[in-house]
Amino acid sequence: MTRTPPPPYTPRPLLIDDLLDGLLEQPLVRTGTPAAFDVAAALRRLSTDAATAPARPGDNDLDRATKATARLNAVCRAAITTPAAALHIERISDSPPTPPDKNSPHPEAPPDVEGLFIYGCLLHLADHPESAKFWWQIAAGSEHGVAAHCLHLHHLTLGEIRDAAHWAHQLTEADKDAVHRLLTAPLIPATPTSGLEMAIERIAETGDDDVIVGQPDRALAHHLRQLTHP
Protein backbone atom coordinates (compact mmCIF):
# COMPACT_ATOMS: atom_id res chain seq x y z
CA MET A 1 0.00 0.00 0.00
CA THR A 2 1.46 3.33 -1.07
CA ARG A 3 1.12 6.20 1.37
CA THR A 4 0.54 9.69 0.08
CA PRO A 5 3.46 11.87 1.16
CA PRO A 6 2.53 14.77 3.43
CA PRO A 7 2.27 18.20 1.79
CA PRO A 8 5.36 20.42 2.10
CA TYR A 9 5.40 22.63 5.20
CA THR A 10 4.56 26.24 4.48
CA PRO A 11 5.35 28.69 7.31
CA ARG A 12 2.21 30.46 8.49
CA PRO A 13 2.27 34.29 8.23
CA LEU A 14 3.63 36.05 11.28
CA LEU A 15 1.08 38.15 13.13
CA ILE A 16 1.96 40.60 15.85
CA ASP A 17 0.07 38.60 18.50
CA ASP A 18 2.46 35.69 17.88
CA LEU A 19 5.40 37.98 18.52
CA LEU A 20 3.90 39.40 21.69
CA ASP A 21 3.07 35.92 23.00
CA GLY A 22 6.81 35.30 22.97
CA LEU A 23 7.52 38.62 24.62
CA LEU A 24 5.15 37.89 27.49
CA GLU A 25 6.52 34.39 28.00
CA GLN A 26 10.09 35.72 27.98
CA PRO A 27 9.91 39.37 29.14
CA LEU A 28 12.66 41.54 27.75
CA VAL A 29 12.97 43.68 30.85
CA ARG A 30 14.03 41.91 34.02
CA THR A 31 15.76 42.93 37.23
CA GLY A 32 19.47 42.94 36.59
CA THR A 33 19.18 43.13 32.78
CA PRO A 34 22.39 44.74 31.42
CA ALA A 35 21.98 48.26 30.09
CA ALA A 36 23.41 47.17 26.74
CA PHE A 37 20.69 44.57 26.12
CA ASP A 38 19.69 44.78 22.45
CA VAL A 39 15.87 44.89 22.45
CA ALA A 40 15.61 45.18 18.66
CA ALA A 41 17.79 42.10 18.15
CA ALA A 42 15.68 40.12 20.63
CA LEU A 43 12.50 41.12 18.83
CA ARG A 44 13.98 40.01 15.51
CA ARG A 45 14.93 36.62 16.99
CA LEU A 46 11.43 36.12 18.35
CA SER A 47 9.97 37.15 15.00
CA THR A 48 12.12 34.59 13.17
CA ASP A 49 11.25 31.83 15.65
CA ALA A 50 7.53 32.52 15.33
CA ALA A 51 7.67 32.56 11.53
CA THR A 52 9.55 29.26 11.19
CA ALA A 53 8.06 27.21 14.02
CA PRO A 54 5.56 24.48 13.03
CA ALA A 55 1.91 25.34 13.60
CA ARG A 56 0.62 24.14 16.95
CA PRO A 57 -2.52 21.97 17.21
CA GLY A 58 -4.52 24.82 18.74
CA ASP A 59 -3.60 27.34 16.05
CA ASN A 60 -6.98 27.64 14.36
CA ASP A 61 -9.25 30.60 13.66
CA LEU A 62 -11.24 30.25 16.89
CA ASP A 63 -8.11 29.90 19.00
CA ARG A 64 -6.56 32.94 17.32
CA ALA A 65 -9.71 35.02 17.84
CA THR A 66 -9.91 33.99 21.50
CA LYS A 67 -6.29 34.97 22.12
CA ALA A 68 -6.80 38.26 20.30
CA THR A 69 -9.84 39.09 22.43
CA ALA A 70 -7.95 38.40 25.65
CA ARG A 71 -4.97 40.45 24.45
CA LEU A 72 -7.15 43.38 23.36
CA ASN A 73 -8.93 43.44 26.72
CA ALA A 74 -5.60 43.40 28.53
CA VAL A 75 -4.20 46.28 26.46
CA CYS A 76 -7.33 48.37 27.00
CA ARG A 77 -7.47 47.74 30.75
CA ALA A 78 -3.84 48.73 31.06
CA ALA A 79 -4.32 51.85 28.94
CA ILE A 80 -7.19 53.28 30.99
CA THR A 81 -5.22 52.94 34.24
CA THR A 82 -2.16 54.91 33.18
CA PRO A 83 -1.65 57.86 35.56
CA ALA A 84 -2.37 60.50 32.90
CA ALA A 85 -5.35 58.73 31.30
CA ALA A 86 -7.97 61.08 32.75
CA LEU A 87 -5.97 64.14 31.71
CA HIS A 88 -5.82 62.90 28.12
CA ILE A 89 -9.59 62.32 28.05
CA GLU A 90 -10.13 65.78 29.49
CA ARG A 91 -8.00 67.31 26.75
CA ILE A 92 -9.96 65.75 23.91
CA SER A 93 -13.23 66.69 25.62
CA ASP A 94 -12.11 70.33 25.45
CA SER A 95 -10.52 70.14 21.98
CA PRO A 96 -12.21 67.55 19.75
CA PRO A 97 -10.22 66.33 16.75
CA THR A 98 -11.09 67.97 13.45
CA PRO A 99 -10.08 66.89 9.94
CA PRO A 100 -7.06 68.90 8.79
CA ASP A 101 -7.67 71.59 6.19
CA LYS A 102 -4.70 71.67 3.83
CA ASN A 103 -5.88 74.95 2.32
CA SER A 104 -6.08 76.76 5.65
CA PRO A 105 -3.26 79.25 6.37
CA HIS A 106 -3.72 78.43 10.07
CA PRO A 107 -3.94 74.64 10.42
CA GLU A 108 -5.58 73.16 13.46
CA ALA A 109 -3.35 72.04 16.32
CA PRO A 110 -3.02 68.24 16.38
CA PRO A 111 -5.37 66.48 18.78
CA ASP A 112 -4.23 64.68 21.91
CA VAL A 113 -3.54 61.41 20.10
CA GLU A 114 -3.01 59.47 23.33
CA GLY A 115 -6.46 60.61 24.45
CA LEU A 116 -8.03 59.32 21.25
CA PHE A 117 -6.40 55.93 21.85
CA ILE A 118 -7.49 55.77 25.50
CA TYR A 119 -11.05 56.80 24.59
CA GLY A 120 -11.14 53.94 22.09
CA CYS A 121 -10.07 51.58 24.87
CA LEU A 122 -12.83 52.85 27.15
CA LEU A 123 -15.41 52.34 24.41
CA HIS A 124 -14.14 48.81 23.72
CA LEU A 125 -14.43 47.82 27.38
CA ALA A 126 -17.92 49.37 27.51
CA ASP A 127 -18.98 47.14 24.57
CA HIS A 128 -18.99 49.74 21.80
CA PRO A 129 -16.58 48.02 19.37
CA GLU A 130 -17.43 50.03 16.25
CA SER A 131 -16.95 53.29 18.12
CA ALA A 132 -13.68 52.02 19.58
CA LYS A 133 -12.48 51.17 16.06
CA PHE A 134 -13.42 54.67 14.84
CA TRP A 135 -11.36 56.45 17.51
CA TRP A 136 -8.44 54.02 17.19
CA GLN A 137 -8.37 54.70 13.45
CA ILE A 138 -8.01 58.44 14.08
CA ALA A 139 -5.20 57.78 16.56
CA ALA A 140 -3.48 55.27 14.28
CA GLY A 141 -3.71 57.77 11.43
CA SER A 142 -1.59 60.05 13.61
CA GLU A 143 0.99 57.26 13.98
CA HIS A 144 -0.08 55.95 17.39
CA GLY A 145 1.39 52.46 17.27
CA VAL A 146 -0.57 50.91 20.16
CA ALA A 147 -3.83 52.08 18.56
CA ALA A 148 -2.75 50.32 15.36
CA HIS A 149 -2.09 47.19 17.42
CA CYS A 150 -5.58 47.43 18.91
CA LEU A 151 -7.01 47.61 15.39
CA HIS A 152 -4.98 44.53 14.48
CA LEU A 153 -6.43 42.62 17.45
CA HIS A 154 -9.95 43.97 16.80
CA HIS A 155 -9.94 42.55 13.27
CA LEU A 156 -8.46 39.25 14.46
CA THR A 157 -11.37 38.83 16.89
CA LEU A 158 -13.71 39.11 13.90
CA GLY A 159 -11.68 36.75 11.74
CA GLU A 160 -10.78 39.59 9.35
CA ILE A 161 -7.25 38.41 8.62
CA ARG A 162 -6.50 40.76 5.73
CA ASP A 163 -7.41 43.87 7.74
CA ALA A 164 -5.55 42.51 10.77
CA ALA A 165 -2.42 42.01 8.68
CA HIS A 166 -2.69 45.56 7.32
CA TRP A 167 -2.50 47.06 10.80
CA ALA A 168 0.22 44.64 11.90
CA HIS A 169 2.38 45.90 9.05
CA GLN A 170 2.06 49.47 10.32
CA LEU A 171 3.94 48.69 13.54
CA THR A 172 7.57 49.57 14.15
CA GLU A 173 9.90 47.91 16.64
CA ALA A 174 9.32 50.87 18.99
CA ASP A 175 5.54 50.32 18.76
CA LYS A 176 5.93 46.64 19.67
CA ASP A 177 8.05 47.60 22.66
CA ALA A 178 5.39 50.12 23.74
CA VAL A 179 2.72 47.39 23.64
CA HIS A 180 4.95 45.11 25.70
CA ARG A 181 5.51 47.79 28.35
CA LEU A 182 1.78 48.48 28.56
CA LEU A 183 0.91 44.79 28.90
CA THR A 184 3.42 44.28 31.70
CA ALA A 185 2.21 47.29 33.72
CA PRO A 186 1.38 46.26 37.32
CA LEU A 187 -2.15 47.73 37.57
CA ILE A 188 -4.82 46.14 35.36
CA PRO A 189 -8.42 46.32 36.67
CA ALA A 190 -11.01 43.70 35.82
CA THR A 191 -13.54 46.04 34.15
CA PRO A 192 -14.39 49.74 33.95
CA THR A 193 -16.29 51.06 36.96
CA SER A 194 -20.05 51.43 36.77
CA GLY A 195 -19.60 55.20 36.80
CA LEU A 196 -17.48 55.02 33.67
CA GLU A 197 -19.98 52.78 31.92
CA MET A 198 -22.87 55.10 32.81
CA ALA A 199 -20.94 58.13 31.59
CA ILE A 200 -20.22 56.44 28.26
CA GLU A 201 -23.83 55.32 27.82
CA ARG A 202 -25.02 58.88 28.52
CA ILE A 203 -22.70 60.18 25.78
CA ALA A 204 -23.98 57.47 23.43
CA GLU A 205 -27.63 58.31 24.11
CA THR A 206 -27.28 62.07 23.73
CA GLY A 207 -25.09 62.02 20.61
CA ASP A 208 -26.24 62.81 17.09
CA ASP A 209 -24.91 59.58 15.59
CA ASP A 210 -26.85 56.35 16.10
CA VAL A 211 -23.76 54.21 15.43
CA ILE A 212 -20.59 55.95 16.67
CA VAL A 213 -20.27 57.25 20.22
CA GLY A 214 -19.10 60.85 19.89
CA GLN A 215 -16.72 63.12 21.71
CA PRO A 216 -16.14 62.47 25.46
CA ASP A 217 -16.87 65.07 28.10
CA ARG A 218 -15.38 66.18 31.41
CA ALA A 219 -17.76 63.96 33.38
CA LEU A 220 -16.18 60.92 31.77
CA ALA A 221 -12.73 62.27 32.59
CA HIS A 222 -13.86 62.74 36.21
CA HIS A 223 -14.99 59.10 36.52
CA LEU A 224 -11.78 57.90 34.93
CA ARG A 225 -9.73 59.98 37.37
CA GLN A 226 -11.53 58.25 40.25
CA LEU A 227 -10.40 54.93 38.80
CA THR A 228 -6.79 55.94 38.29
CA HIS A 229 -6.46 57.97 41.50
CA PRO A 230 -8.62 56.19 44.13
PDB file of C-alpha atoms in Angstrom:
ATOM      1  CA  MET A   1       0.000   0.000   0.000  1.00  0.00           C
ATOM      2  CA  THR A   2       1.461   3.325  -1.072  1.00  0.00           C
ATOM      3  CA  ARG A   3       1.117   6.202   1.369  1.00  0.00           C
ATOM      4  CA  THR A   4       0.539   9.687   0.084  1.00  0.00           C
ATOM      5  CA  PRO A   5       3.461  11.867   1.164  1.00  0.00           C
ATOM      6  CA  PRO A   6       2.534  14.772   3.432  1.00  0.00           C
ATOM      7  CA  PRO A   7       2.272  18.205   1.788  1.00  0.00           C
ATOM      8  CA  PRO A   8       5.364  20.424   2.100  1.00  0.00           C
ATOM      9  CA  TYR A   9       5.404  22.626   5.197  1.00  0.00           C
ATOM     10  CA  THR A  10       4.562  26.242   4.475  1.00  0.00           C
ATOM     11  CA  PRO A  11       5.352  28.695   7.306  1.00  0.00           C
ATOM     12  CA  ARG A  12       2.208  30.458   8.494  1.00  0.00           C
ATOM     13  CA  PRO A  13       2.272  34.288   8.229  1.00  0.00           C
ATOM     14  CA  LEU A  14       3.632  36.045  11.279  1.00  0.00           C
ATOM     15  CA  LEU A  15       1.080  38.149  13.130  1.00  0.00           C
ATOM     16  CA  ILE A  16       1.962  40.600  15.846  1.00  0.00           C
ATOM     17  CA  ASP A  17       0.069  38.602  18.498  1.00  0.00           C
ATOM     18  CA  ASP A  18       2.465  35.685  17.880  1.00  0.00           C
ATOM     19  CA  LEU A  19       5.404  37.976  18.523  1.00  0.00           C
ATOM     20  CA  LEU A  20       3.902  39.402  21.689  1.00  0.00           C
ATOM     21  CA  ASP A  21       3.073  35.920  23.002  1.00  0.00           C
ATOM     22  CA  GLY A  22       6.811  35.303  22.966  1.00  0.00           C
ATOM     23  CA  LEU A  23       7.520  38.623  24.615  1.00  0.00           C
ATOM     24  CA  LEU A  24       5.147  37.890  27.486  1.00  0.00           C
ATOM     25  CA  GLU A  25       6.517  34.393  28.004  1.00  0.00           C
ATOM     26  CA  GLN A  26      10.088  35.722  27.985  1.00  0.00           C
ATOM     27  CA  PRO A  27       9.910  39.368  29.137  1.00  0.00           C
ATOM     28  CA  LEU A  28      12.662  41.543  27.745  1.00  0.00           C
ATOM     29  CA  VAL A  29      12.966  43.684  30.849  1.00  0.00           C
ATOM     30  CA  ARG A  30      14.031  41.906  34.024  1.00  0.00           C
ATOM     31  CA  THR A  31      15.763  42.926  37.235  1.00  0.00           C
ATOM     32  CA  GLY A  32      19.465  42.937  36.586  1.00  0.00           C
ATOM     33  CA  THR A  33      19.180  43.131  32.782  1.00  0.00           C
ATOM     34  CA  PRO A  34      22.385  44.741  31.417  1.00  0.00           C
ATOM     35  CA  ALA A  35      21.981  48.262  30.089  1.00  0.00           C
ATOM     36  CA  ALA A  36      23.406  47.172  26.743  1.00  0.00           C
ATOM     37  CA  PHE A  37      20.692  44.566  26.121  1.00  0.00           C
ATOM     38  CA  ASP A  38      19.691  44.784  22.454  1.00  0.00           C
ATOM     39  CA  VAL A  39      15.866  44.892  22.452  1.00  0.00           C
ATOM     40  CA  ALA A  40      15.607  45.175  18.658  1.00  0.00           C
ATOM     41  CA  ALA A  41      17.785  42.097  18.146  1.00  0.00           C
ATOM     42  CA  ALA A  42      15.684  40.118  20.633  1.00  0.00           C
ATOM     43  CA  LEU A  43      12.503  41.123  18.826  1.00  0.00           C
ATOM     44  CA  ARG A  44      13.983  40.014  15.508  1.00  0.00           C
ATOM     45  CA  ARG A  45      14.934  36.625  16.985  1.00  0.00           C
ATOM     46  CA  LEU A  46      11.434  36.125  18.355  1.00  0.00           C
ATOM     47  CA  SER A  47       9.969  37.151  15.004  1.00  0.00           C
ATOM     48  CA  THR A  48      12.115  34.589  13.173  1.00  0.00           C
ATOM     49  CA  ASP A  49      11.253  31.829  15.651  1.00  0.00           C
ATOM     50  CA  ALA A  50       7.525  32.517  15.328  1.00  0.00           C
ATOM     51  CA  ALA A  51       7.674  32.559  11.528  1.00  0.00           C
ATOM     52  CA  THR A  52       9.553  29.261  11.189  1.00  0.00           C
ATOM     53  CA  ALA A  53       8.060  27.205  14.023  1.00  0.00           C
ATOM     54  CA  PRO A  54       5.563  24.476  13.030  1.00  0.00           C
ATOM     55  CA  ALA A  55       1.914  25.343  13.598  1.00  0.00           C
ATOM     56  CA  ARG A  56       0.619  24.136  16.947  1.00  0.00           C
ATOM     57  CA  PRO A  57      -2.515  21.970  17.208  1.00  0.00           C
ATOM     58  CA  GLY A  58      -4.524  24.824  18.738  1.00  0.00           C
ATOM     59  CA  ASP A  59      -3.601  27.337  16.053  1.00  0.00           C
ATOM     60  CA  ASN A  60      -6.983  27.641  14.356  1.00  0.00           C
ATOM     61  CA  ASP A  61      -9.250  30.602  13.664  1.00  0.00           C
ATOM     62  CA  LEU A  62     -11.241  30.250  16.887  1.00  0.00           C
ATOM     63  CA  ASP A  63      -8.110  29.900  18.999  1.00  0.00           C
ATOM     64  CA  ARG A  64      -6.555  32.942  17.324  1.00  0.00           C
ATOM     65  CA  ALA A  65      -9.705  35.019  17.841  1.00  0.00           C
ATOM     66  CA  THR A  66      -9.908  33.987  21.501  1.00  0.00           C
ATOM     67  CA  LYS A  67      -6.289  34.974  22.120  1.00  0.00           C
ATOM     68  CA  ALA A  68      -6.796  38.264  20.297  1.00  0.00           C
ATOM     69  CA  THR A  69      -9.843  39.087  22.429  1.00  0.00           C
ATOM     70  CA  ALA A  70      -7.949  38.401  25.653  1.00  0.00           C
ATOM     71  CA  ARG A  71      -4.967  40.450  24.455  1.00  0.00           C
ATOM     72  CA  LEU A  72      -7.150  43.378  23.362  1.00  0.00           C
ATOM     73  CA  ASN A  73      -8.935  43.444  26.716  1.00  0.00           C
ATOM     74  CA  ALA A  74      -5.598  43.403  28.531  1.00  0.00           C
ATOM     75  CA  VAL A  75      -4.203  46.277  26.456  1.00  0.00           C
ATOM     76  CA  CYS A  76      -7.333  48.369  26.999  1.00  0.00           C
ATOM     77  CA  ARG A  77      -7.471  47.740  30.748  1.00  0.00           C
ATOM     78  CA  ALA A  78      -3.836  48.733  31.064  1.00  0.00           C
ATOM     79  CA  ALA A  79      -4.324  51.855  28.936  1.00  0.00           C
ATOM     80  CA  ILE A  80      -7.189  53.283  30.989  1.00  0.00           C
ATOM     81  CA  THR A  81      -5.221  52.937  34.242  1.00  0.00           C
ATOM     82  CA  THR A  82      -2.156  54.912  33.184  1.00  0.00           C
ATOM     83  CA  PRO A  83      -1.648  57.863  35.563  1.00  0.00           C
ATOM     84  CA  ALA A  84      -2.370  60.502  32.903  1.00  0.00           C
ATOM     85  CA  ALA A  85      -5.352  58.725  31.298  1.00  0.00           C
ATOM     86  CA  ALA A  86      -7.970  61.076  32.752  1.00  0.00           C
ATOM     87  CA  LEU A  87      -5.974  64.139  31.710  1.00  0.00           C
ATOM     88  CA  HIS A  88      -5.817  62.902  28.120  1.00  0.00           C
ATOM     89  CA  ILE A  89      -9.586  62.315  28.047  1.00  0.00           C
ATOM     90  CA  GLU A  90     -10.125  65.783  29.495  1.00  0.00           C
ATOM     91  CA  ARG A  91      -7.997  67.312  26.752  1.00  0.00           C
ATOM     92  CA  ILE A  92      -9.956  65.746  23.910  1.00  0.00           C
ATOM     93  CA  SER A  93     -13.230  66.689  25.620  1.00  0.00           C
ATOM     94  CA  ASP A  94     -12.108  70.329  25.447  1.00  0.00           C
ATOM     95  CA  SER A  95     -10.521  70.137  21.979  1.00  0.00           C
ATOM     96  CA  PRO A  96     -12.211  67.555  19.750  1.00  0.00           C
ATOM     97  CA  PRO A  97     -10.215  66.329  16.752  1.00  0.00           C
ATOM     98  CA  THR A  98     -11.092  67.973  13.452  1.00  0.00           C
ATOM     99  CA  PRO A  99     -10.076  66.885   9.941  1.00  0.00           C
ATOM    100  CA  PRO A 100      -7.058  68.897   8.787  1.00  0.00           C
ATOM    101  CA  ASP A 101      -7.671  71.585   6.191  1.00  0.00           C
ATOM    102  CA  LYS A 102      -4.695  71.667   3.834  1.00  0.00           C
ATOM    103  CA  ASN A 103      -5.881  74.948   2.323  1.00  0.00           C
ATOM    104  CA  SER A 104      -6.080  76.764   5.645  1.00  0.00           C
ATOM    105  CA  PRO A 105      -3.261  79.246   6.369  1.00  0.00           C
ATOM    106  CA  HIS A 106      -3.716  78.435  10.075  1.00  0.00           C
ATOM    107  CA  PRO A 107      -3.937  74.641  10.416  1.00  0.00           C
ATOM    108  CA  GLU A 108      -5.575  73.162  13.459  1.00  0.00           C
ATOM    109  CA  ALA A 109      -3.350  72.036  16.323  1.00  0.00           C
ATOM    110  CA  PRO A 110      -3.017  68.240  16.379  1.00  0.00           C
ATOM    111  CA  PRO A 111      -5.373  66.476  18.782  1.00  0.00           C
ATOM    112  CA  ASP A 112      -4.234  64.683  21.912  1.00  0.00           C
ATOM    113  CA  VAL A 113      -3.544  61.414  20.103  1.00  0.00           C
ATOM    114  CA  GLU A 114      -3.013  59.469  23.331  1.00  0.00           C
ATOM    115  CA  GLY A 115      -6.455  60.608  24.450  1.00  0.00           C
ATOM    116  CA  LEU A 116      -8.027  59.316  21.245  1.00  0.00           C
ATOM    117  CA  PHE A 117      -6.396  55.932  21.849  1.00  0.00           C
ATOM    118  CA  ILE A 118      -7.492  55.773  25.497  1.00  0.00           C
ATOM    119  CA  TYR A 119     -11.046  56.795  24.593  1.00  0.00           C
ATOM    120  CA  GLY A 120     -11.142  53.937  22.092  1.00  0.00           C
ATOM    121  CA  CYS A 121     -10.069  51.580  24.869  1.00  0.00           C
ATOM    122  CA  LEU A 122     -12.834  52.854  27.150  1.00  0.00           C
ATOM    123  CA  LEU A 123     -15.406  52.335  24.407  1.00  0.00           C
ATOM    124  CA  HIS A 124     -14.143  48.814  23.725  1.00  0.00           C
ATOM    125  CA  LEU A 125     -14.431  47.824  27.380  1.00  0.00           C
ATOM    126  CA  ALA A 126     -17.925  49.365  27.512  1.00  0.00           C
ATOM    127  CA  ASP A 127     -18.982  47.136  24.571  1.00  0.00           C
ATOM    128  CA  HIS A 128     -18.986  49.742  21.795  1.00  0.00           C
ATOM    129  CA  PRO A 129     -16.575  48.017  19.375  1.00  0.00           C
ATOM    130  CA  GLU A 130     -17.427  50.028  16.251  1.00  0.00           C
ATOM    131  CA  SER A 131     -16.945  53.289  18.123  1.00  0.00           C
ATOM    132  CA  ALA A 132     -13.675  52.015  19.577  1.00  0.00           C
ATOM    133  CA  LYS A 133     -12.476  51.171  16.060  1.00  0.00           C
ATOM    134  CA  PHE A 134     -13.424  54.666  14.840  1.00  0.00           C
ATOM    135  CA  TRP A 135     -11.359  56.450  17.509  1.00  0.00           C
ATOM    136  CA  TRP A 136      -8.438  54.023  17.188  1.00  0.00           C
ATOM    137  CA  GLN A 137      -8.367  54.697  13.454  1.00  0.00           C
ATOM    138  CA  ILE A 138      -8.008  58.436  14.080  1.00  0.00           C
ATOM    139  CA  ALA A 139      -5.195  57.783  16.556  1.00  0.00           C
ATOM    140  CA  ALA A 140      -3.475  55.267  14.276  1.00  0.00           C
ATOM    141  CA  GLY A 141      -3.707  57.765  11.432  1.00  0.00           C
ATOM    142  CA  SER A 142      -1.589  60.048  13.615  1.00  0.00           C
ATOM    143  CA  GLU A 143       0.989  57.264  13.978  1.00  0.00           C
ATOM    144  CA  HIS A 144      -0.080  55.955  17.390  1.00  0.00           C
ATOM    145  CA  GLY A 145       1.387  52.455  17.272  1.00  0.00           C
ATOM    146  CA  VAL A 146      -0.569  50.913  20.157  1.00  0.00           C
ATOM    147  CA  ALA A 147      -3.832  52.084  18.561  1.00  0.00           C
ATOM    148  CA  ALA A 148      -2.750  50.317  15.365  1.00  0.00           C
ATOM    149  CA  HIS A 149      -2.086  47.185  17.417  1.00  0.00           C
ATOM    150  CA  CYS A 150      -5.583  47.428  18.907  1.00  0.00           C
ATOM    151  CA  LEU A 151      -7.012  47.608  15.385  1.00  0.00           C
ATOM    152  CA  HIS A 152      -4.981  44.526  14.481  1.00  0.00           C
ATOM    153  CA  LEU A 153      -6.425  42.622  17.445  1.00  0.00           C
ATOM    154  CA  HIS A 154      -9.946  43.966  16.804  1.00  0.00           C
ATOM    155  CA  HIS A 155      -9.939  42.553  13.267  1.00  0.00           C
ATOM    156  CA  LEU A 156      -8.465  39.252  14.459  1.00  0.00           C
ATOM    157  CA  THR A 157     -11.368  38.833  16.894  1.00  0.00           C
ATOM    158  CA  LEU A 158     -13.715  39.115  13.896  1.00  0.00           C
ATOM    159  CA  GLY A 159     -11.680  36.755  11.735  1.00  0.00           C
ATOM    160  CA  GLU A 160     -10.779  39.593   9.347  1.00  0.00           C
ATOM    161  CA  ILE A 161      -7.248  38.409   8.619  1.00  0.00           C
ATOM    162  CA  ARG A 162      -6.497  40.761   5.727  1.00  0.00           C
ATOM    163  CA  ASP A 163      -7.413  43.867   7.741  1.00  0.00           C
ATOM    164  CA  ALA A 164      -5.553  42.510  10.771  1.00  0.00           C
ATOM    165  CA  ALA A 165      -2.417  42.014   8.681  1.00  0.00           C
ATOM    166  CA  HIS A 166      -2.693  45.563   7.319  1.00  0.00           C
ATOM    167  CA  TRP A 167      -2.496  47.056  10.798  1.00  0.00           C
ATOM    168  CA  ALA A 168       0.218  44.644  11.899  1.00  0.00           C
ATOM    169  CA  HIS A 169       2.377  45.900   9.046  1.00  0.00           C
ATOM    170  CA  GLN A 170       2.064  49.475  10.319  1.00  0.00           C
ATOM    171  CA  LEU A 171       3.936  48.690  13.536  1.00  0.00           C
ATOM    172  CA  THR A 172       7.566  49.574  14.149  1.00  0.00           C
ATOM    173  CA  GLU A 173       9.902  47.914  16.635  1.00  0.00           C
ATOM    174  CA  ALA A 174       9.319  50.872  18.985  1.00  0.00           C
ATOM    175  CA  ASP A 175       5.542  50.319  18.763  1.00  0.00           C
ATOM    176  CA  LYS A 176       5.925  46.645  19.672  1.00  0.00           C
ATOM    177  CA  ASP A 177       8.049  47.601  22.655  1.00  0.00           C
ATOM    178  CA  ALA A 178       5.391  50.119  23.744  1.00  0.00           C
ATOM    179  CA  VAL A 179       2.724  47.388  23.637  1.00  0.00           C
ATOM    180  CA  HIS A 180       4.950  45.110  25.697  1.00  0.00           C
ATOM    181  CA  ARG A 181       5.507  47.795  28.354  1.00  0.00           C
ATOM    182  CA  LEU A 182       1.778  48.477  28.556  1.00  0.00           C
ATOM    183  CA  LEU A 183       0.905  44.789  28.904  1.00  0.00           C
ATOM    184  CA  THR A 184       3.417  44.283  31.705  1.00  0.00           C
ATOM    185  CA  ALA A 185       2.213  47.285  33.718  1.00  0.00           C
ATOM    186  CA  PRO A 186       1.375  46.262  37.318  1.00  0.00           C
ATOM    187  CA  LEU A 187      -2.153  47.731  37.566  1.00  0.00           C
ATOM    188  CA  ILE A 188      -4.825  46.136  35.361  1.00  0.00           C
ATOM    189  CA  PRO A 189      -8.421  46.322  36.672  1.00  0.00           C
ATOM    190  CA  ALA A 190     -11.010  43.701  35.821  1.00  0.00           C
ATOM    191  CA  THR A 191     -13.536  46.038  34.145  1.00  0.00           C
ATOM    192  CA  PRO A 192     -14.392  49.739  33.949  1.00  0.00           C
ATOM    193  CA  THR A 193     -16.286  51.061  36.963  1.00  0.00           C
ATOM    194  CA  SER A 194     -20.047  51.430  36.769  1.00  0.00           C
ATOM    195  CA  GLY A 195     -19.596  55.199  36.796  1.00  0.00           C
ATOM    196  CA  LEU A 196     -17.476  55.022  33.667  1.00  0.00           C
ATOM    197  CA  GLU A 197     -19.976  52.784  31.923  1.00  0.00           C
ATOM    198  CA  MET A 198     -22.867  55.096  32.808  1.00  0.00           C
ATOM    199  CA  ALA A 199     -20.939  58.130  31.586  1.00  0.00           C
ATOM    200  CA  ILE A 200     -20.222  56.436  28.259  1.00  0.00           C
ATOM    201  CA  GLU A 201     -23.832  55.321  27.823  1.00  0.00           C
ATOM    202  CA  ARG A 202     -25.019  58.880  28.516  1.00  0.00           C
ATOM    203  CA  ILE A 203     -22.700  60.176  25.780  1.00  0.00           C
ATOM    204  CA  ALA A 204     -23.984  57.471  23.429  1.00  0.00           C
ATOM    205  CA  GLU A 205     -27.629  58.315  24.114  1.00  0.00           C
ATOM    206  CA  THR A 206     -27.275  62.074  23.733  1.00  0.00           C
ATOM    207  CA  GLY A 207     -25.089  62.023  20.606  1.00  0.00           C
ATOM    208  CA  ASP A 208     -26.242  62.810  17.086  1.00  0.00           C
ATOM    209  CA  ASP A 209     -24.905  59.577  15.587  1.00  0.00           C
ATOM    210  CA  ASP A 210     -26.847  56.351  16.096  1.00  0.00           C
ATOM    211  CA  VAL A 211     -23.758  54.210  15.430  1.00  0.00           C
ATOM    212  CA  ILE A 212     -20.595  55.948  16.673  1.00  0.00           C
ATOM    213  CA  VAL A 213     -20.265  57.255  20.222  1.00  0.00           C
ATOM    214  CA  GLY A 214     -19.104  60.846  19.888  1.00  0.00           C
ATOM    215  CA  GLN A 215     -16.719  63.124  21.713  1.00  0.00           C
ATOM    216  CA  PRO A 216     -16.138  62.467  25.457  1.00  0.00           C
ATOM    217  CA  ASP A 217     -16.868  65.067  28.101  1.00  0.00           C
ATOM    218  CA  ARG A 218     -15.379  66.184  31.406  1.00  0.00           C
ATOM    219  CA  ALA A 219     -17.763  63.960  33.383  1.00  0.00           C
ATOM    220  CA  LEU A 220     -16.179  60.915  31.767  1.00  0.00           C
ATOM    221  CA  ALA A 221     -12.729  62.269  32.592  1.00  0.00           C
ATOM    222  CA  HIS A 222     -13.863  62.735  36.207  1.00  0.00           C
ATOM    223  CA  HIS A 223     -14.994  59.102  36.522  1.00  0.00           C
ATOM    224  CA  LEU A 224     -11.779  57.899  34.930  1.00  0.00           C
ATOM    225  CA  ARG A 225      -9.728  59.985  37.373  1.00  0.00           C
ATOM    226  CA  GLN A 226     -11.532  58.247  40.254  1.00  0.00           C
ATOM    227  CA  LEU A 227     -10.405  54.929  38.804  1.00  0.00           C
ATOM    228  CA  THR A 228      -6.787  55.937  38.289  1.00  0.00           C
ATOM    229  CA  HIS A 229      -6.458  57.974  41.500  1.00  0.00           C
ATOM    230  CA  PRO A 230      -8.622  56.185  44.129  1.00  0.00           C
TER     231      PRO A 230
END
